[in-house]
Short mmCIF file of C-alpha atoms and ligand atoms in Angstrom, two decimals:
data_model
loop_
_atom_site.label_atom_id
_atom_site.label_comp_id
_atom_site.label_asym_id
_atom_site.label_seq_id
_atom_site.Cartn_x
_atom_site.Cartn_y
_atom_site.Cartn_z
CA UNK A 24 -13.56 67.99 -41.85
CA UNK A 25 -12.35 65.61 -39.10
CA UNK A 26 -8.85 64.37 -38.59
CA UNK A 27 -9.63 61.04 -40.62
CA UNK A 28 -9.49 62.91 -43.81
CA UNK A 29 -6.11 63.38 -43.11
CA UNK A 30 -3.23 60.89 -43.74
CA UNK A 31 -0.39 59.98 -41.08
CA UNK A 32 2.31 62.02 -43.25
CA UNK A 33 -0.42 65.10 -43.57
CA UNK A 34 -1.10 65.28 -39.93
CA UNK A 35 2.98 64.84 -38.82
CA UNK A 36 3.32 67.66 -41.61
CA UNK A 37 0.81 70.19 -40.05
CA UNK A 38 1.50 69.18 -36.67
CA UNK A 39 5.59 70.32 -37.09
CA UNK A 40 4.25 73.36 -39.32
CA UNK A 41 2.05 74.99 -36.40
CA UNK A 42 2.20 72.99 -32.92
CA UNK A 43 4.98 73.66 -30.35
CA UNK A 44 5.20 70.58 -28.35
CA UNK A 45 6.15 70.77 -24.73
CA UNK A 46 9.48 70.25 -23.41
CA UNK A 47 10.32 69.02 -27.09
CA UNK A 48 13.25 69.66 -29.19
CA UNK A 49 11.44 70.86 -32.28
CA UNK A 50 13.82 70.65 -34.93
CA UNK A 51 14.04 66.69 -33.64
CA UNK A 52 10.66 66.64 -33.33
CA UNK A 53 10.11 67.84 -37.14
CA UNK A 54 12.87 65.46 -38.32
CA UNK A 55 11.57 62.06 -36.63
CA UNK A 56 7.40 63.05 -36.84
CA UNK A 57 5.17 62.47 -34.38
CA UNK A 58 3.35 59.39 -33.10
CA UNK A 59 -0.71 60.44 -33.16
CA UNK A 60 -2.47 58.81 -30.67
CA UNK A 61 -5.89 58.83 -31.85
CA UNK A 62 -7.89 56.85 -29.55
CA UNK A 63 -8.26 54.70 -25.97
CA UNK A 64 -9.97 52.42 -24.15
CA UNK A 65 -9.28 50.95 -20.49
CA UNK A 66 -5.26 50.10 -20.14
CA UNK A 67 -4.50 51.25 -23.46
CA UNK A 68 -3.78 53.36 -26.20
CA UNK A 69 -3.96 53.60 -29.97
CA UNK A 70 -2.38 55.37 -32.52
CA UNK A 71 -3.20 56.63 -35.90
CA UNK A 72 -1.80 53.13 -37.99
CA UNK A 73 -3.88 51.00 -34.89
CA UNK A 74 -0.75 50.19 -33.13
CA UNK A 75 -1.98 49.12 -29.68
CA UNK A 76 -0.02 50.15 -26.64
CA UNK A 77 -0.51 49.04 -22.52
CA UNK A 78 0.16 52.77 -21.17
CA UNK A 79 2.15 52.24 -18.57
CA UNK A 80 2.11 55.80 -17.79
CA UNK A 81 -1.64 56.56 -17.33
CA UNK A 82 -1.27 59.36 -19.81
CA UNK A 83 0.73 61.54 -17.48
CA UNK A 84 0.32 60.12 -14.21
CA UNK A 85 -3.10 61.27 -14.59
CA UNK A 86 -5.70 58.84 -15.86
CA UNK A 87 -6.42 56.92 -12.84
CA UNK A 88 -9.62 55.15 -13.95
CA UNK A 89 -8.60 54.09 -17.75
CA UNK A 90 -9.74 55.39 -20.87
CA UNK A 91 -13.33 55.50 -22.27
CA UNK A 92 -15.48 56.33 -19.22
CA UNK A 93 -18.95 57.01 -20.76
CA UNK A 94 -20.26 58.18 -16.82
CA UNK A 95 -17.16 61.22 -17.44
CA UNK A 96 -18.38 62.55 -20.72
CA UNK A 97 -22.09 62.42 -19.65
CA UNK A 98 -21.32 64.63 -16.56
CA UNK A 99 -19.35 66.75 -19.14
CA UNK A 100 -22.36 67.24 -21.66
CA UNK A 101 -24.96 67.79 -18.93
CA UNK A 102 -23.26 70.13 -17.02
CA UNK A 103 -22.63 71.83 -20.34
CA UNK A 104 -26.47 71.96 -21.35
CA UNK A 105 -27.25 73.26 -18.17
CA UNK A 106 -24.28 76.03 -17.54
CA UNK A 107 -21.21 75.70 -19.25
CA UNK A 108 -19.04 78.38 -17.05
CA UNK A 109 -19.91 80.99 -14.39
CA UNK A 110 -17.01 82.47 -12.72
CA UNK A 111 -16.32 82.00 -8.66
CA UNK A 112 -15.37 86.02 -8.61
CA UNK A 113 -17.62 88.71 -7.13
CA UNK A 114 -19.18 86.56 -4.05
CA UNK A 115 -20.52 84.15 -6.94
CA UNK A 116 -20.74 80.49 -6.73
CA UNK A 117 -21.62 77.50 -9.03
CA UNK A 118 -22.61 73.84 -7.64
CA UNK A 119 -20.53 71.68 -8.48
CA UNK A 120 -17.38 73.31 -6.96
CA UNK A 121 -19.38 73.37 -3.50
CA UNK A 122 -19.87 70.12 -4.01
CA UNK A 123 -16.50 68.92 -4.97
CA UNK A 124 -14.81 70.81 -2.19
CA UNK A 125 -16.99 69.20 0.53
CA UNK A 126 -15.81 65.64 -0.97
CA UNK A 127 -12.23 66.76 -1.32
CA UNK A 128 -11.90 68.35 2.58
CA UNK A 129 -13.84 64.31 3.23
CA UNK A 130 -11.02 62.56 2.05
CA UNK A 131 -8.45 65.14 2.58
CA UNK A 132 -6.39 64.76 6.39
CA UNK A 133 -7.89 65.56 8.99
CA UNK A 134 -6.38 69.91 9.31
CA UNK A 135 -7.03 70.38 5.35
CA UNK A 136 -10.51 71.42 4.40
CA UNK A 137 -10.71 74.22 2.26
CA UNK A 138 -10.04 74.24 -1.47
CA UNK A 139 -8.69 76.72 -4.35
CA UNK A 140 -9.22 75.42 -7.58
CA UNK A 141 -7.18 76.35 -10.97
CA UNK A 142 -6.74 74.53 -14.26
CA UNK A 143 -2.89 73.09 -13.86
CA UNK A 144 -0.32 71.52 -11.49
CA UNK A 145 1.73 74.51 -12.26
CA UNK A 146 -1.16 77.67 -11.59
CA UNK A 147 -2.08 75.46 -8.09
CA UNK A 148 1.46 75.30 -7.47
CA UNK A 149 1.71 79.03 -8.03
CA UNK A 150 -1.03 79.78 -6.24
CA UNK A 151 0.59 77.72 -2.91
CA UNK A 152 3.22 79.91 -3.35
CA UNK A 153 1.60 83.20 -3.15
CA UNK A 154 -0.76 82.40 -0.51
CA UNK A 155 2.45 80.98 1.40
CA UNK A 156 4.04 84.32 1.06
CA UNK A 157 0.68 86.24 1.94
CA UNK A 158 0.05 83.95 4.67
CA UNK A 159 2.82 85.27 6.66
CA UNK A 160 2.31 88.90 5.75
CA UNK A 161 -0.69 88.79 7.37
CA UNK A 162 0.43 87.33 10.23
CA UNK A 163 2.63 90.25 11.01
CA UNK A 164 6.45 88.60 9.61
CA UNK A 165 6.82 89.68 6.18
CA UNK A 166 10.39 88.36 6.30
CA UNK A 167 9.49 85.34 6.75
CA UNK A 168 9.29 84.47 2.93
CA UNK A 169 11.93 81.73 1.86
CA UNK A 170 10.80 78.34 0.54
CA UNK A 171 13.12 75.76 1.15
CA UNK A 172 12.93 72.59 -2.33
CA UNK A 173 14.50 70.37 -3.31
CA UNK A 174 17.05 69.36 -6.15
CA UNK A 175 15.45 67.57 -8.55
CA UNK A 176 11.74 68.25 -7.77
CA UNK A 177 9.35 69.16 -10.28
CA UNK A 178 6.50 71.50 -9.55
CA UNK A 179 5.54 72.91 -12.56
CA UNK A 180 6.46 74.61 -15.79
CA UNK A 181 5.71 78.11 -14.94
CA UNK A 182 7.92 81.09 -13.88
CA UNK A 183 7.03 79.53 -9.95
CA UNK A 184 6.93 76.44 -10.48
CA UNK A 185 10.57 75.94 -12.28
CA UNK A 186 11.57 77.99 -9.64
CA UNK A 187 10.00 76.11 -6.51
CA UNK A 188 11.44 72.59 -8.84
CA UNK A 189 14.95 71.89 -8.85
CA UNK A 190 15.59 70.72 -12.68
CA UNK A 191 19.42 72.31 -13.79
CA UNK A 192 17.99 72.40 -16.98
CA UNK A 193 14.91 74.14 -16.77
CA UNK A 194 16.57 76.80 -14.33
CA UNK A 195 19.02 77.74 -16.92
CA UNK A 196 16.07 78.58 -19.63
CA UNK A 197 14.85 80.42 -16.83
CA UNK A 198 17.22 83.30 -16.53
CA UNK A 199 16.02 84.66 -13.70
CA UNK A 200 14.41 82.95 -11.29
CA UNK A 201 11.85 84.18 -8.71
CA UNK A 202 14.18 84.83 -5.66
CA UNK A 203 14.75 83.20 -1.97
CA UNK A 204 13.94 79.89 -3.49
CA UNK A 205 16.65 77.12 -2.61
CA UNK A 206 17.15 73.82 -3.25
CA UNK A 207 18.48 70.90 -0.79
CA UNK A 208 19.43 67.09 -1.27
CA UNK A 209 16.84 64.99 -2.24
CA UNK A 210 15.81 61.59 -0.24
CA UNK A 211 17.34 59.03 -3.19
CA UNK A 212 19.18 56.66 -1.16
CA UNK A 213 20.42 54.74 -4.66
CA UNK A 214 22.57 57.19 -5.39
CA UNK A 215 23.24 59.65 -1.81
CA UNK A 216 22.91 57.10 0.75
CA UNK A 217 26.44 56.86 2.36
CA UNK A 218 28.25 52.76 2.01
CA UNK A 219 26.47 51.02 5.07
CA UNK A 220 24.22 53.39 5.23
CA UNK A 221 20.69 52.11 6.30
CA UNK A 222 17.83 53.85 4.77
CA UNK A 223 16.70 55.22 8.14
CA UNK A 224 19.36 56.73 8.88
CA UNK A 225 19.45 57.93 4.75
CA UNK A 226 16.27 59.39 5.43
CA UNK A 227 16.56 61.00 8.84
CA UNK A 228 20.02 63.02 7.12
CA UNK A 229 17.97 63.87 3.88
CA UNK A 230 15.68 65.75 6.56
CA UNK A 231 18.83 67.34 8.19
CA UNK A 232 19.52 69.08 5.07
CA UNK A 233 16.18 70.45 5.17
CA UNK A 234 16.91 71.70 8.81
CA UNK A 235 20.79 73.08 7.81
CA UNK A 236 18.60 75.19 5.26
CA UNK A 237 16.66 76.61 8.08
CA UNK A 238 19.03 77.44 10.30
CA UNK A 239 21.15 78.47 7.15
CA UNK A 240 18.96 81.50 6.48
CA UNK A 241 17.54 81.68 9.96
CA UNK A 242 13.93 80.12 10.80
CA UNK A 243 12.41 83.70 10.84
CA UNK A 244 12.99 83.73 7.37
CA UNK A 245 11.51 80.74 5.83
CA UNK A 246 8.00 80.30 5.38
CA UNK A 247 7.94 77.27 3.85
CA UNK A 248 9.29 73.56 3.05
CA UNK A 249 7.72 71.81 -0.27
CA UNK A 250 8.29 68.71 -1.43
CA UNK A 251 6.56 65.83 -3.45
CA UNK A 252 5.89 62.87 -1.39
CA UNK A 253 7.41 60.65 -3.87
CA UNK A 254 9.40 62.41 -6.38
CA UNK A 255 7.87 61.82 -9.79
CA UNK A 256 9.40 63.75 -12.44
CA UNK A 257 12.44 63.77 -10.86
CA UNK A 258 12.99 59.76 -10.89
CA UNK A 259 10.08 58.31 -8.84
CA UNK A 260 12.61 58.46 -5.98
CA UNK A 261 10.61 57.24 -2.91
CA UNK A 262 12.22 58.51 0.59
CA UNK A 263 12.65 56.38 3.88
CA UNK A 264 9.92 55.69 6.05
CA UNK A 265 11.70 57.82 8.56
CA UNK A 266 12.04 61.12 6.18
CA UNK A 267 8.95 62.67 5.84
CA UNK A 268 8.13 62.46 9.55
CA UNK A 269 11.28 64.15 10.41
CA UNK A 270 10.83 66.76 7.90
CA UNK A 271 7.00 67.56 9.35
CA UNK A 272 9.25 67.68 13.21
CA UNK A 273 11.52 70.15 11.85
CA UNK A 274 9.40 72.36 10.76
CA UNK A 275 7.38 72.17 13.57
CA UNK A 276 9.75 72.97 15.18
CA UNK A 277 10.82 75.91 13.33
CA UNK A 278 7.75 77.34 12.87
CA UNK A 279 7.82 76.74 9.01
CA UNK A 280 5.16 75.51 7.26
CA UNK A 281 4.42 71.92 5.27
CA UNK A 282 3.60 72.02 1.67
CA UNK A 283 3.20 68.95 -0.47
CA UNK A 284 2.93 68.83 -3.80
CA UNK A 285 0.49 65.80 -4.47
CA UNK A 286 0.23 66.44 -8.53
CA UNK A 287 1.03 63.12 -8.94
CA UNK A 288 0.39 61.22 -5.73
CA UNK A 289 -2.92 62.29 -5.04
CA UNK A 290 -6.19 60.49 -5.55
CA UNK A 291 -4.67 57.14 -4.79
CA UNK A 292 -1.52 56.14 -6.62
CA UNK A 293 0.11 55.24 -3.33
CA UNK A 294 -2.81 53.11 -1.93
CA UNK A 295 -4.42 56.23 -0.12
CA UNK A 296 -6.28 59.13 -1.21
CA UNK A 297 -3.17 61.12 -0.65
CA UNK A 298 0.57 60.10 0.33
CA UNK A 299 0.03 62.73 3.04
CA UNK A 300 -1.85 59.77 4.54
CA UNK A 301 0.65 56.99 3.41
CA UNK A 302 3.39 58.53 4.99
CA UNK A 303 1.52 59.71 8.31
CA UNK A 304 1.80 63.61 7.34
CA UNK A 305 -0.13 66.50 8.31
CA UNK A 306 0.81 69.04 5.50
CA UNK A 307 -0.45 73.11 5.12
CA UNK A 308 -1.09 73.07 1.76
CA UNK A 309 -1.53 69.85 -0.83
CA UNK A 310 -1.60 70.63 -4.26
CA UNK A 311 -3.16 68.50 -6.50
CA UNK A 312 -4.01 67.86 -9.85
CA UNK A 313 -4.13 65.36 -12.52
CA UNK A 314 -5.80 62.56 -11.52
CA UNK A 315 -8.97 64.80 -9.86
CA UNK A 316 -10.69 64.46 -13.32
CA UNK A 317 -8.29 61.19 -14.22
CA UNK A 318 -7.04 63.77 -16.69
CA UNK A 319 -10.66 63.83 -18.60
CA UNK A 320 -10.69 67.72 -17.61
CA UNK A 321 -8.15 70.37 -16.88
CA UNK A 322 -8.50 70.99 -13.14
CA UNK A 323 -6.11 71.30 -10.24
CA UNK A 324 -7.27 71.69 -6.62
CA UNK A 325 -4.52 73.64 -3.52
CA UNK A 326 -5.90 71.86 -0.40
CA UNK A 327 -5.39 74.26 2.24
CA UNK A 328 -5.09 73.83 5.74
CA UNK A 329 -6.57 75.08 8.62
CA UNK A 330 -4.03 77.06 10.17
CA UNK A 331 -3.66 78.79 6.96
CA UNK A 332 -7.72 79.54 6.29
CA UNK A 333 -7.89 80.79 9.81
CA UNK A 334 -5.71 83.22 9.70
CA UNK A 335 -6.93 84.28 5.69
CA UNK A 336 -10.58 84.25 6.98
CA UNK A 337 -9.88 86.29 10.27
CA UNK A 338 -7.11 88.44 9.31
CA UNK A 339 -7.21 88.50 5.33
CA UNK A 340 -8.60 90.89 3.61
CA UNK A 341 -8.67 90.19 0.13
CA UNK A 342 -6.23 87.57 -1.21
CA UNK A 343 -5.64 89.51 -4.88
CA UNK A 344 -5.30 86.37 -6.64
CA UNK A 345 -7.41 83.75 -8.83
CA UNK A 346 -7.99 82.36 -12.14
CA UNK A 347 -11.14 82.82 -15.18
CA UNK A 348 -11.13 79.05 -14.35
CA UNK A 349 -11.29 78.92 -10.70
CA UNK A 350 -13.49 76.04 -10.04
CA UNK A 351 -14.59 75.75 -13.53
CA UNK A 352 -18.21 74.10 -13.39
CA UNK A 353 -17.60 71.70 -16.16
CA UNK A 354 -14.28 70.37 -14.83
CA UNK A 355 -15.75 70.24 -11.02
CA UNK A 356 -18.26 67.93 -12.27
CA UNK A 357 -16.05 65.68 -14.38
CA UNK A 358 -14.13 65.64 -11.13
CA UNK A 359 -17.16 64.34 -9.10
CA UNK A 360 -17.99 61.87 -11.10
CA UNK A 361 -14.43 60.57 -11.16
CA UNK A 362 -14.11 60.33 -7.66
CA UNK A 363 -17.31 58.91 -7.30
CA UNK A 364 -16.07 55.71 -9.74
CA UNK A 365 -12.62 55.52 -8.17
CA UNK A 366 -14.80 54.90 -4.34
CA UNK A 367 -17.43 52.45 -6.30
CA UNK A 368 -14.72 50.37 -7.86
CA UNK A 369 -12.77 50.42 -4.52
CA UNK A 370 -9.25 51.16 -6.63
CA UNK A 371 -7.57 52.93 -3.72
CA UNK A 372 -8.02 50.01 -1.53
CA UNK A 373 -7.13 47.62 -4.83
CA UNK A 374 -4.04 49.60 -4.84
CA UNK A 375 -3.12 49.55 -1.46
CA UNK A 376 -4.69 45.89 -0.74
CA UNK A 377 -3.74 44.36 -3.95
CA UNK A 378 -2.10 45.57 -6.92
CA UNK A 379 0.65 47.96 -4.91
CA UNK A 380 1.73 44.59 -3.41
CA UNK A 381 1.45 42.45 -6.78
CA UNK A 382 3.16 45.18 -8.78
CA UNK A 383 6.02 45.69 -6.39
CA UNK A 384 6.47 41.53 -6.25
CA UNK A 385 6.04 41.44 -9.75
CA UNK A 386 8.96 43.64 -10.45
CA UNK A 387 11.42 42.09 -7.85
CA UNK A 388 11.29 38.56 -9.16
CA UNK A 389 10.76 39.43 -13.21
CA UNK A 390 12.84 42.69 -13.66
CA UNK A 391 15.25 43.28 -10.92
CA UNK A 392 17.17 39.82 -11.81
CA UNK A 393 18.51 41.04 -15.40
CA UNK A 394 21.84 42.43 -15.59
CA UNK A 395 20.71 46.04 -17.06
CA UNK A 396 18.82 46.50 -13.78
CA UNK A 397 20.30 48.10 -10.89
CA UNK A 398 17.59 48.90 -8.50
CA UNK A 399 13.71 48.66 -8.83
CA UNK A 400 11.34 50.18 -6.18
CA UNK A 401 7.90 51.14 -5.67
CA UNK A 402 4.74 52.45 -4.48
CA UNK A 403 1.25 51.68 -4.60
CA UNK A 404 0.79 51.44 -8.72
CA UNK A 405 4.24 54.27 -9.35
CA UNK A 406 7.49 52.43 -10.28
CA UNK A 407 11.28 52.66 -11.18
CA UNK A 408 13.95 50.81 -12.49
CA UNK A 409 17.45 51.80 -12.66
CA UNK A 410 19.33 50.94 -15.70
CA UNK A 411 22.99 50.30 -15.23
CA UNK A 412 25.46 49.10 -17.04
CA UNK A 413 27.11 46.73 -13.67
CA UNK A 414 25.16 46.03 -11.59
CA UNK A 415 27.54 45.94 -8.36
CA UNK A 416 29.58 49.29 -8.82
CA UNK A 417 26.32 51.07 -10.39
CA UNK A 418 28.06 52.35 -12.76
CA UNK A 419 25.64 53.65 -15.94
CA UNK A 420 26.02 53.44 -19.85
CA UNK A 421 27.43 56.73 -21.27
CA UNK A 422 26.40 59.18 -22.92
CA UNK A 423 24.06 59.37 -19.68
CA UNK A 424 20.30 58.56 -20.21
CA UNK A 425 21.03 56.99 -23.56
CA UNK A 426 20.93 53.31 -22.16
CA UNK A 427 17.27 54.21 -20.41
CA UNK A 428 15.96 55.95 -24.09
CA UNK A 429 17.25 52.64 -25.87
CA UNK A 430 14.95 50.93 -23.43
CA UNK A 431 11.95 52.91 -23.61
CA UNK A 432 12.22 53.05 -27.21
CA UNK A 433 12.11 48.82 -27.74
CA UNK A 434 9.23 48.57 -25.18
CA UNK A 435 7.15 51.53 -27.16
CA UNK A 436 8.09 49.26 -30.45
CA UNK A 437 6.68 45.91 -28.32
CA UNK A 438 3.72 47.67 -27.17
CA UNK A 439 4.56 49.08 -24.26
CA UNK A 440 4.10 52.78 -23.23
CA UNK A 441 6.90 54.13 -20.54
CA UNK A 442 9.05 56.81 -20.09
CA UNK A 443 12.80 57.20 -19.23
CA UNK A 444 14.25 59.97 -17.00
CA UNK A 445 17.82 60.24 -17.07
CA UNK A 446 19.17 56.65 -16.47
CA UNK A 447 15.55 55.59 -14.84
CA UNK A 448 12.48 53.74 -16.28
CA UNK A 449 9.49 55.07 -14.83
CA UNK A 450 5.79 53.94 -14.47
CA UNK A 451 2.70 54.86 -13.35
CA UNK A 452 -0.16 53.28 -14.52
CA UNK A 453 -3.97 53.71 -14.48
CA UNK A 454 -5.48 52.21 -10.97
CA UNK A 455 -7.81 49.81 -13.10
CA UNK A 456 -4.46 47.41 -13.65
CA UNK A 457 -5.38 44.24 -12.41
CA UNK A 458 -2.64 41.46 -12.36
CA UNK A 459 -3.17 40.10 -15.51
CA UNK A 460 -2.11 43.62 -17.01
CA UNK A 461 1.06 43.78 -14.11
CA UNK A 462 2.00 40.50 -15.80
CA UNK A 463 1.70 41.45 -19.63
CA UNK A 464 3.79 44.77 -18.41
CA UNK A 465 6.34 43.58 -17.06
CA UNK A 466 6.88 40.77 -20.02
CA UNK A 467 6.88 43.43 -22.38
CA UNK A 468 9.36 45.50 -20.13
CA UNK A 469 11.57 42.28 -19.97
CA UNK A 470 11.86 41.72 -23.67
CA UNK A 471 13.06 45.41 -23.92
CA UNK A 472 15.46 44.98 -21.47
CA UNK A 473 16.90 41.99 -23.60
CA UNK A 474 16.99 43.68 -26.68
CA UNK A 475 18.19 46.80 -25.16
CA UNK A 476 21.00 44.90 -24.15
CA UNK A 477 21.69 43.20 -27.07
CA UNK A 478 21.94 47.01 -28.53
CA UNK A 479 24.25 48.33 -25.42
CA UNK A 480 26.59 45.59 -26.04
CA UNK A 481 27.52 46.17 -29.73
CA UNK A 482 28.31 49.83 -28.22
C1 PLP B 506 4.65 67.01 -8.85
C2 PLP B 506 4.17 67.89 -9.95
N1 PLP B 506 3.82 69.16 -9.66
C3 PLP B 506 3.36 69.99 -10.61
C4 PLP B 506 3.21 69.57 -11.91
C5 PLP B 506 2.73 70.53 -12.94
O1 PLP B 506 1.46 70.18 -13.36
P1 PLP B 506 0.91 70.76 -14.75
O2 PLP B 506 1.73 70.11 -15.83
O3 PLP B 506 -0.54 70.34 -14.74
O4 PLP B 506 1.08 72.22 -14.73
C6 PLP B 506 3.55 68.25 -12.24
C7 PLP B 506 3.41 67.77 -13.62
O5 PLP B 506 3.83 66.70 -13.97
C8 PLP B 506 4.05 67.39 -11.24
O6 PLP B 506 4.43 66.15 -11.51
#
């Protein structure tokens, strides 16, 4: 029996009886049913009724090429004709991971040319950490095994990655965090940069704070410094030219090592292959996920650096540590297909060349102007927009995040996918937007932004 036996109601019904949704409230959830999306194609999404939505979110942050890529499910089907899943334990190896790590350490910087391959943002993200950790074991300073974060960063839902991110809420779920984690000030001049302030300066004291940490604990205790390159989760809070440079000095300096967490940024949402290369960085470890596969598979690839393989090759021993789906055959191949399409069609460059630029124009003179808008900034195709309630004191609606919901909830309503965080609007939509689709976005946006208001007012 497929799913179109089923009505609306009897799907919502089943769905609350059995299926725990992620970070949901489920009695909420239960009470207000869910919206089944039942099918895609390019830009956008459909649900169950046939209600038609421009997803300005790319899924989550993941489908980089659109919907409905025939080439994706092919290399899917032959792949699984012709071996479904080997493992990459016991000095065994399948092709397609070869092949897809040779491509990745290609467009990866220049230091970074070995990969470790697991299923999530999270697992890579846990992974980082360990071989962070075992890195410096091995190299003689076990002490050395503090990771400096940041407040707000997201890295993962796992018992790591909530603790490497630096969400209030999800820490106090955790009850019990994994330990010398901590968590500095994050580069969001909005809100932290100091009146008169310029943003380089902003930026170059964001990157202090990283340094304070150091010195805090005492550099031959900290093994590492992660960070997103443009905080997605957290707000799409994009730092100062002159932060992430000064970060990569200070730990230089310090002898601590670089780790980015690319989940979202990599595979060209910020108009390179990675924001590693955007913002002139030379990181240890890259994790990456998502948009590998365009989110067609579950696959997530730690980029590893040099410095780090050198020592795990010369000194290692075994590394105790991988994953049933370590470079999963099926998913690797998905994943070389995808980046195969996103160089044919040229969409890093398009993002970079042309629709960055459009979409960042496109929101300055359309959205920025109306009176619910405090700030908007962006990135290659990854977007904000602060919603305030005055514009010059930036003072926000109350209860806070309830003026951004009210928003997000009239542009799902006039067919427009996006999600609110806190008090922010975010986007990030699939590379394949051209202008026509910047322009029907950021209508839609703009008539939810009226009616929103027309709601907030009657408060
Ligand atoms: C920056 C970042 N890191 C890690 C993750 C976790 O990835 P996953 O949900 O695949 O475990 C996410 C997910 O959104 C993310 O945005």
């Amino acid at each position: 029996m497929t799913y179109q036996n089923y009505s609306l109601k009897q799907l919502q019904q089943i769905d609350a009886a059995h299926h725990l949704h992620p970070f949901t409230d489920h009695k909420e959830l239960r009470e207000a049913g869910s919206r089944i999306i039942t099918r895609a194609n390019g830009p956008f999404i459909y649900d169950s009724e046939g209600v038609e939505l421009l997803d300005g979110m790319a899924g989550l942050w993941c489908v980089n090429i659109g919907y409905g890529r025939e080439e994706l499910a092919e290399a899917a089907y032959a792949q699984m004709k012709e071996l479904p899943y080997y493992n990459s334990f016991f000095k065994c190896s399948t092709p397609t991971p070869v092949l897809l790590s040779k491509k990745l350490a290609e467009i990866a910087p220049k230091n970074v040319n070995q990969v470790f391959y697991g299923s999530s943002g999270s697992e890579a993200n846990d992974t980082a950490l360990r071989l962070v950790r075992h890195y410096w074991v091995i190299e003689g300073k076990p002490e050395k095994n503090r990771v400096i974060s940041r407040k707000m960063a997201y890295h993962g839902s796992t018992i790591a990655g909530t603790s490497l991110g630096g969400m209030d809420a999800m820490h106090k779920q955790l009850n019990g965090a994994v330990p010398n984690i901590v968590h500095v000030m994050m580069p969001y001049a909005y809100e932290l940069a100091l009146p008169g302030e310029s943003d380089h300066d902003f930026g170059l004291r964001a990157a202090k704070s990283v340094e304070d940490a150091i010195l805090e604990a005492g550099a031959d205790k900290v093994a590492a410094f992660i960070g997103e390159p443009v905080m997605g989760a957290g707000g799409v809070k994009i730092p100062p030219a002159s932060y992430w440079p000064e970060v990569q000095r200070i730990c230089r300096k310090y002898d601590v090592l670089l780790m980015l967490d690319e989940v979202i940024t990599g595979y060209g949402r910020t108009g390179e292959w990675f924001a590693a290369q955007t913002f002139g960085i030379e990181p240890d470890t890259i994790t990456t996920a998502k948009a590998l596969t365009s989110g067609y598979q579950p696959l997530s690839a730690l980029l590893v650096g040099d410095r780090i393989t050198s020592t795990l090759v010369e000194k290692g021993g075994e590394f105790n540590h991988g994953y049933t789906y370590s470079g999963h055959p099926v998913a690797c191949a998905v994943a070389l297909k995808n980046l195969e399409i996103i160089e044919q069609e040229g969409l890093v460059d398009r993002v970079r060349n042309e629709t960055g630029p459009y979409f960042a124009k496109a929101l300055q003179e359309r959205i920025a102007g109306h009176d619910l808008v405090g700030e908007v900034r962006s990135i290659g195709l990854m977007g904000a927009i602060e919603i305030v309630k005055d514009k010059a004191t930036k003072e926000r609606f109350l209860p806070s995040g309830s003026a951004a919901v009210t928003v997000r909830d009239h542009a799902i309503a006039n067919g427009m996918m996006l999600r609110a965080t806190g008090d922010t609007m975010i986007l990030s939509p699939p590379l394949i937007w051209t202008r026509d689709t910047i322009d029907m976005a950021c209508e839609r946006i703009r008539k939810a932004l009226d009616l929103a208001q027309a709601d907030l007012r009657k408060r």
